[in-house]
Amino acid sequence: MGSVDNLDNMIRAQKRGEARGIVSICSANPFVIEASCRHAIRAEIPVLIESTCNQVNQFGGYTGLTPQQFVDYVAAIAEKLDFPRERLLLGGDHLGPYPWRAEPVQIAMQKSEDLVREYVQAGYVKIHLDASMKCADDNPERPLHKSVSARRAVTMAAVAEQTYQEMGGSGAAPRYVIGTEVPVPGGVEESDEQLVVTTVQDVQEMIEITKDAFVEEGLELAWERVIAVVVQPGVDYGDASIIPYDRDQAAELSRFIEGYPNLVYEAHSTDYQTHQALKELVEDHFAILKVGPALTFAFREAVFALAMMEDALLTGARAKVSSNLQEVLDGAMMENPLHWEKYYAGDDEELKFARKFSFSDRSRYYWPDPAVEASLKTLLVNMGNQPLPASLVSQFLPMQYERIRSGELKSTPHDLIMDKIYFVLDSYSEAAKGQ
């Protein structure tokens, strides 16, 4: 699905010395995907949407979707918007044994190979190979050596290449991303503000070991389609804090990749960085900017604002059945704490606050819950059946109020939600254009 020319042209531009990048949307939220497509139509840019091995896999992942089902899901949203198919790219993130790391390596890797096969068959063109985690029978006392990770990653690459050939070799051949100097899929379980920028020695060793493993496997041509290396440029975020990009600390790392004619860096966890920081990341060859929680955080902000407007409006003679959205969402999170309890710490009040307002936005896992979906639908119906008072929009969504006043935005719940997400996307897309 989609033309890899958008990726290849970005690499070529970087190597010509141009500050060009691409934004990677890491979300299955339908409002985020819709906003990403609408924004890209307006900005005349491609859309790259990625799913992780936890999120989408052959067993359904936590979304309940297989790779083909996720592609169909995204394609259906894009088709409703008449978004050009050739500008829609799909990527697989952290593809490897992570979901099955508690199993013996032979079993975990067989499942990883099946995972990659299904991703390629479904039309994903950007494949991040990540076999950096230990499996059940790896030595628990020693770090997994880079050569072991590389060999396992190349085993998956061989499956991807074979699958592509079995499909007739038509369409775009996979483009690969290697490396994993980032939190595990879904985020870290504890906040650590003492990030260490990846050293040149580590990234050089990882690139060369992985290249040798590709060559040993007879995958020299596939190595030419390795386009990016995941490293830690020194950016991250916690529940209440953001670690900003410091280009001075990453200067040596930035210069190093200039020696490789086909490689740029992929930067994960860039959420909540300032526009200036994003622009500097692209200028410094961290050209693939991954963002996810910042987008669902913006969606959540818009929905909470609408819920507060609902509380203000539905009183007295105008009273209806309220959505009680914030309470319903928190109830769903309390009923099934799987997606947040390992990530938040504190007393009951601190946990309640984090469930609503944490930058890590673990609430993003709960919007598909049937009760939450029903509550959101009620909210949108309640707020969509009457004009929203300008003074109320000004109170809870002041930036959108200014855009309504200037005629740039309609005062409907859907448009207000879209505009909140656009604000994040604008910063990323401008940085990717070098602006």
GROMACS .gro file of N, CA and C in nm, residues 8 17 34 38 71 135 189 196 200 218 224 230 238 249 269 271 302 311 314 340 342 344 348 371 374 398-399 413 426:
model
   87
    8ASP      N    1   1.192   0.707  -0.005
    8ASP     CA    2   1.319   0.714  -0.078
    8ASP      C    3   1.357   0.858  -0.109
   17GLY      N    4   2.169   1.719   0.178
   17GLY     CA    5   2.187   1.825   0.276
   17GLY      C    6   2.060   1.904   0.307
   34GLU      N    7  -0.832   0.968   1.094
   34GLU     CA    8  -0.909   1.059   1.009
   34GLU      C    9  -0.844   1.197   1.002
   38ARG      N   10  -0.707   1.390   0.670
   38ARG     CA   11  -0.760   1.522   0.634
   38ARG      C   12  -0.649   1.627   0.632
   71VAL      N   13  -0.490  -0.292   0.797
   71VAL     CA   14  -0.478  -0.225   0.667
   71VAL      C   15  -0.616  -0.191   0.612
  135CYS      N   16   1.441  -1.387   2.529
  135CYS     CA   17   1.332  -1.482   2.538
  135CYS      C   18   1.355  -1.572   2.660
  189GLU      N   19   0.782   0.130   3.195
  189GLU     CA   20   0.700   0.112   3.313
  189GLU      C   21   0.737   0.208   3.424
  196VAL      N   22   2.032   0.875   2.820
  196VAL     CA   23   2.165   0.881   2.764
  196VAL      C   24   2.154   0.874   2.612
  200VAL      N   25   2.816   0.704   1.940
  200VAL     CA   26   2.859   0.671   1.804
  200VAL      C   27   2.914   0.529   1.800
  218GLY      N   28   2.289  -1.377   0.266
  218GLY     CA   29   2.268  -1.358   0.123
  218GLY      C   30   2.166  -1.250   0.091
  224GLU      N   31   2.044  -0.291   0.103
  224GLU     CA   32   2.036  -0.162   0.034
  224GLU      C   33   1.902  -0.092   0.060
  230VAL      N   34   1.712   0.317   1.444
  230VAL     CA   35   1.650   0.373   1.564
  230VAL      C   36   1.758   0.397   1.669
  238GLY      N   37   0.747   1.167   3.052
  238GLY     CA   38   0.693   1.087   3.159
  238GLY      C   39   0.550   1.128   3.186
  249GLN      N   40   2.402   1.785   2.274
  249GLN     CA   41   2.433   1.652   2.325
  249GLN      C   42   2.431   1.547   2.215
  269SER      N   43   0.933   0.841   2.047
  269SER     CA   44   0.898   0.921   2.167
  269SER      C   45   0.927   1.069   2.149
  271ASP      N   46   0.694   1.278   2.105
  271ASP     CA   47   0.571   1.344   2.149
  271ASP      C   48   0.602   1.460   2.244
  302ALA      N   49  -0.975   1.753   2.369
  302ALA     CA   50  -1.093   1.805   2.299
  302ALA      C   51  -1.220   1.741   2.352
  311ASP      N   52  -2.169   1.954   3.053
  311ASP     CA   53  -2.211   1.976   3.192
  311ASP      C   54  -2.269   2.115   3.211
  314LEU      N   55  -2.633   2.120   2.981
  314LEU     CA   56  -2.745   2.031   3.007
  314LEU      C   57  -2.794   2.045   3.150
  340TRP      N   58  -0.258   0.033   3.242
  340TRP     CA   59  -0.204   0.151   3.312
  340TRP      C   60  -0.139   0.121   3.446
  342LYS      N   61   0.089  -0.072   3.566
  342LYS     CA   62   0.235  -0.085   3.574
  342LYS      C   63   0.306   0.045   3.535
  344TYR      N   64   0.175   0.380   3.612
  344TYR     CA   65   0.147   0.493   3.700
  344TYR      C   66   0.179   0.455   3.844
  348ASP      N   67  -0.414   0.703   4.571
  348ASP     CA   68  -0.537   0.694   4.491
  348ASP      C   69  -0.564   0.821   4.412
  371ALA      N   70  -1.848   0.056   2.656
  371ALA     CA   71  -1.913   0.157   2.740
  371ALA      C   72  -1.859   0.296   2.710
  374ALA      N   73  -1.993   0.415   2.372
  374ALA     CA   74  -2.133   0.458   2.385
  374ALA      C   75  -2.142   0.595   2.450
  398PRO      N   76  -1.006   2.782   2.378
  398PRO     CA   77  -0.983   2.921   2.334
  398PRO      C   78  -0.912   2.932   2.199
  399MET      N   79  -0.819   2.841   2.168
  399MET     CA   80  -0.752   2.849   2.037
  399MET      C   81  -0.851   2.823   1.924
  413PRO      N   82  -1.882   1.971   1.716
  413PRO     CA   83  -1.795   1.884   1.797
  413PRO      C   84  -1.687   1.814   1.714
  426ASP      N   85   0.029   1.989   1.257
  426ASP     CA   86   0.090   2.105   1.192
  426ASP      C   87   0.236   2.120   1.232
   0.00000   0.00000   0.00000
